[in-house]
PDB file of C-alpha atoms in Angstrom:
ATOM      1  CA  MET A   1      84.305  93.960 110.432  1.00  0.00           C
ATOM      2  CA  ALA A   2      88.003  94.382 109.647  1.00  0.00           C
ATOM      3  CA  TYR A   3      90.478  95.288 112.352  1.00  0.00           C
ATOM      4  CA  PHE A   4      92.967  98.017 111.489  1.00  0.00           C
ATOM      5  CA  PRO A   5      95.631  98.634 114.143  1.00  0.00           C
ATOM      6  CA  SER A   6      96.049 102.210 115.350  1.00  0.00           C
ATOM      7  CA  GLY A   7      98.867 104.104 113.637  1.00  0.00           C
ATOM      8  CA  GLN A   8      99.013 101.795 110.625  1.00  0.00           C
ATOM      9  CA  LEU A   9      97.637 101.879 107.130  1.00  0.00           C
ATOM     10  CA  ALA A  10      96.536  98.957 105.030  1.00  0.00           C
ATOM     11  CA  PHE A  11      97.305  98.311 101.399  1.00  0.00           C
ATOM     12  CA  HIS A  12      96.653  95.445  98.998  1.00  0.00           C
ATOM     13  CA  PRO A  13      98.243  94.316  95.721  1.00  0.00           C
ATOM     14  CA  GLY A  14      96.267  94.485  92.501  1.00  0.00           C
ATOM     15  CA  PRO A  15      94.494  91.522  90.867  1.00  0.00           C
ATOM     16  CA  THR A  16      96.741  91.347  87.789  1.00  0.00           C
ATOM     17  CA  GLY A  17     100.132  91.118  89.475  1.00  0.00           C
ATOM     18  CA  SER A  18     100.364  94.852  90.074  1.00  0.00           C
ATOM     19  CA  PHE A  19     102.026  96.214  93.182  1.00  0.00           C
ATOM     20  CA  ALA A  20     100.587  98.651  95.701  1.00  0.00           C
ATOM     21  CA  VAL A  21     102.993 101.470  96.611  1.00  0.00           C
ATOM     22  CA  VAL A  22     103.162 103.972  99.446  1.00  0.00           C
ATOM     23  CA  ARG A  23     105.706 106.676  98.545  1.00  0.00           C
ATOM     24  CA  TRP A  24     107.636 109.072 100.790  1.00  0.00           C
ATOM     25  CA  THR A  25     109.473 112.021  99.229  1.00  0.00           C
ATOM     26  CA  ALA A  26     112.364 113.522 101.183  1.00  0.00           C
ATOM     27  CA  PRO A  27     111.652 117.160 102.063  1.00  0.00           C
ATOM     28  CA  ALA A  28     115.372 117.941 102.473  1.00  0.00           C
ATOM     29  CA  ALA A  29     118.735 116.276 101.948  1.00  0.00           C
ATOM     30  CA  GLY A  30     120.291 114.448 104.881  1.00  0.00           C
ATOM     31  CA  ALA A  31     120.209 111.364 107.049  1.00  0.00           C
ATOM     32  CA  TYR A  32     116.848 109.912 108.088  1.00  0.00           C
ATOM     33  CA  GLN A  33     116.052 107.107 110.504  1.00  0.00           C
ATOM     34  CA  LEU A  34     113.705 104.625 108.876  1.00  0.00           C
ATOM     35  CA  ARG A  35     111.748 102.172 111.069  1.00  0.00           C
ATOM     36  CA  THR A  36     109.335  99.943 109.183  1.00  0.00           C
ATOM     37  CA  LYS A  37     107.024  97.069 110.053  1.00  0.00           C
ATOM     38  CA  PHE A  38     104.884  95.179 107.548  1.00  0.00           C
ATOM     39  CA  SER A  39     102.185  92.854 109.022  1.00  0.00           C
ATOM     40  CA  GLY A  40      99.729  90.393 107.537  1.00  0.00           C
ATOM     41  CA  GLY A  41      96.228  91.805 107.954  1.00  0.00           C
ATOM     42  CA  ASP A  42      94.380  88.612 107.083  1.00  0.00           C
ATOM     43  CA  SER A  43      95.650  85.381 105.498  1.00  0.00           C
ATOM     44  CA  ALA A  44      98.119  87.505 103.494  1.00  0.00           C
ATOM     45  CA  THR A  45     100.872  85.766 101.535  1.00  0.00           C
ATOM     46  CA  THR A  46     102.533  88.884 100.175  1.00  0.00           C
ATOM     47  CA  ASP A  47     105.994  89.982  99.176  1.00  0.00           C
ATOM     48  CA  VAL A  48     107.068  93.289 100.716  1.00  0.00           C
ATOM     49  CA  HIS A  49     109.805  95.664  99.618  1.00  0.00           C
ATOM     50  CA  ILE A  50     111.438  98.981 100.400  1.00  0.00           C
ATOM     51  CA  LEU A  51     113.059 100.825  97.495  1.00  0.00           C
ATOM     52  CA  GLN A  52     115.168 103.969  97.576  1.00  0.00           C
ATOM     53  CA  SER A  53     115.041 105.685  94.179  1.00  0.00           C
ATOM     54  CA  GLY A  54     114.090 102.320  92.661  1.00  0.00           C
ATOM     55  CA  GLN A  55     116.961 100.415  94.303  1.00  0.00           C
ATOM     56  CA  PRO A  56     116.134  97.700  96.852  1.00  0.00           C
ATOM     57  CA  LEU A  57     116.834  98.370 100.518  1.00  0.00           C
ATOM     58  CA  PHE A  58     114.761  95.443 101.817  1.00  0.00           C
ATOM     59  CA  ASP A  59     112.782  92.446 100.541  1.00  0.00           C
ATOM     60  CA  GLY A  60     110.675  90.096 102.643  1.00  0.00           C
ATOM     61  CA  LEU A  61     107.642  87.810 102.765  1.00  0.00           C
ATOM     62  CA  ILE A  62     104.464  87.969 104.824  1.00  0.00           C
ATOM     63  CA  ASN A  63     102.979  84.554 105.455  1.00  0.00           C
ATOM     64  CA  GLY A  64      99.602  84.873 107.172  1.00  0.00           C
ATOM     65  CA  GLN A  65      97.735  87.038 109.611  1.00  0.00           C
ATOM     66  CA  GLY A  66     100.062  88.503 112.226  1.00  0.00           C
ATOM     67  CA  SER A  67     103.215  87.574 110.285  1.00  0.00           C
ATOM     68  CA  THR A  68     105.652  90.510 110.361  1.00  0.00           C
ATOM     69  CA  GLN A  69     108.750  91.791 108.610  1.00  0.00           C
ATOM     70  CA  THR A  70     110.733  94.696 110.039  1.00  0.00           C
ATOM     71  CA  PHE A  71     113.464  96.911 108.682  1.00  0.00           C
ATOM     72  CA  THR A  72     115.412  99.610 110.514  1.00  0.00           C
ATOM     73  CA  ALA A  73     118.203 101.712 109.042  1.00  0.00           C
ATOM     74  CA  THR A  74     119.582 105.202 108.716  1.00  0.00           C
ATOM     75  CA  ILE A  75     119.542 106.272 105.075  1.00  0.00           C
ATOM     76  CA  ASN A  76     121.009 109.287 103.312  1.00  0.00           C
ATOM     77  CA  VAL A  77     118.758 110.976 100.788  1.00  0.00           C
ATOM     78  CA  ALA A  78     118.814 113.952  98.455  1.00  0.00           C
ATOM     79  CA  ALA A  79     116.017 116.523  98.593  1.00  0.00           C
ATOM     80  CA  GLY A  80     113.131 115.156  96.516  1.00  0.00           C
ATOM     81  CA  GLU A  81     114.434 111.573  96.537  1.00  0.00           C
ATOM     82  CA  VAL A  82     111.765 108.892  97.036  1.00  0.00           C
ATOM     83  CA  VAL A  83     111.454 105.841  99.245  1.00  0.00           C
ATOM     84  CA  ASP A  84     108.748 103.366  98.212  1.00  0.00           C
ATOM     85  CA  PHE A  85     107.050 100.829 100.478  1.00  0.00           C
ATOM     86  CA  VAL A  86     105.684  98.109  98.206  1.00  0.00           C
ATOM     87  CA  VAL A  87     103.431  95.063  98.541  1.00  0.00           C
ATOM     88  CA  GLY A  88     102.936  92.374  95.888  1.00  0.00           C
ATOM     89  CA  ALA A  89     100.609  89.354  95.687  1.00  0.00           C
ATOM     90  CA  ASN A  90     103.311  86.658  95.892  1.00  0.00           C
ATOM     91  CA  GLY A  91     101.175  84.375  93.733  1.00  0.00           C
ATOM     92  CA  ASN A  92      97.785  84.809  95.433  1.00  0.00           C
ATOM     93  CA  TYR A  93      95.756  88.006  95.160  1.00  0.00           C
ATOM     94  CA  TYR A  94      92.924  87.185  97.568  1.00  0.00           C
ATOM     95  CA  PHE A  95      93.029  88.134 101.265  1.00  0.00           C
ATOM     96  CA  ASP A  96      96.355  89.969 100.903  1.00  0.00           C
ATOM     97  CA  THR A  97      95.661  92.989 103.086  1.00  0.00           C
ATOM     98  CA  THR A  98      99.020  94.064 104.495  1.00  0.00           C
ATOM     99  CA  PHE A  99      99.521  96.662 107.210  1.00  0.00           C
ATOM    100  CA  LEU A 100     102.341  99.209 107.145  1.00  0.00           C
ATOM    101  CA  ASP A 101     103.719 101.034 110.166  1.00  0.00           C
ATOM    102  CA  VAL A 102     106.594 103.343 109.178  1.00  0.00           C
ATOM    103  CA  ARG A 103     108.428 106.072 111.071  1.00  0.00           C
ATOM    104  CA  ILE A 104     110.810 108.402 109.250  1.00  0.00           C
ATOM    105  CA  VAL A 105     112.638 110.980 111.335  1.00  0.00           C
ATOM    106  CA  PRO A 106     115.534 113.270 110.441  1.00  0.00           C
ATOM    107  CA  GLY A 107     118.960 112.565 111.934  1.00  0.00           C
ATOM    108  CA  SER A 108     121.140 109.620 112.732  1.00  0.00           C
ATOM    109  CA  PRO A 109     120.897 107.429 115.848  1.00  0.00           C
TER     110      PRO A 109
END
């Protein structure tokens, strides 16, 4: 039985080098606080990324169960602009479940 932490979702890269993407679309223009944590769900060896309108905000690596990468920032977005949370296989497709915990709130700190 797999363990999925409360408040997180799990995603997994595809078998042919494809990425898994969770996309957020800004409901209105302005500043948003972005707090993100990627975690290895099993023996994951994944690459993780955050893209704003296709441009990198963050790149990191997950190296095993419990391994984490965090990113916190205030970003400015236009209404309808997208932020993508991405996981790739980093060379090995099997056992690459990666958890995502993200909080996006309007305003600056």
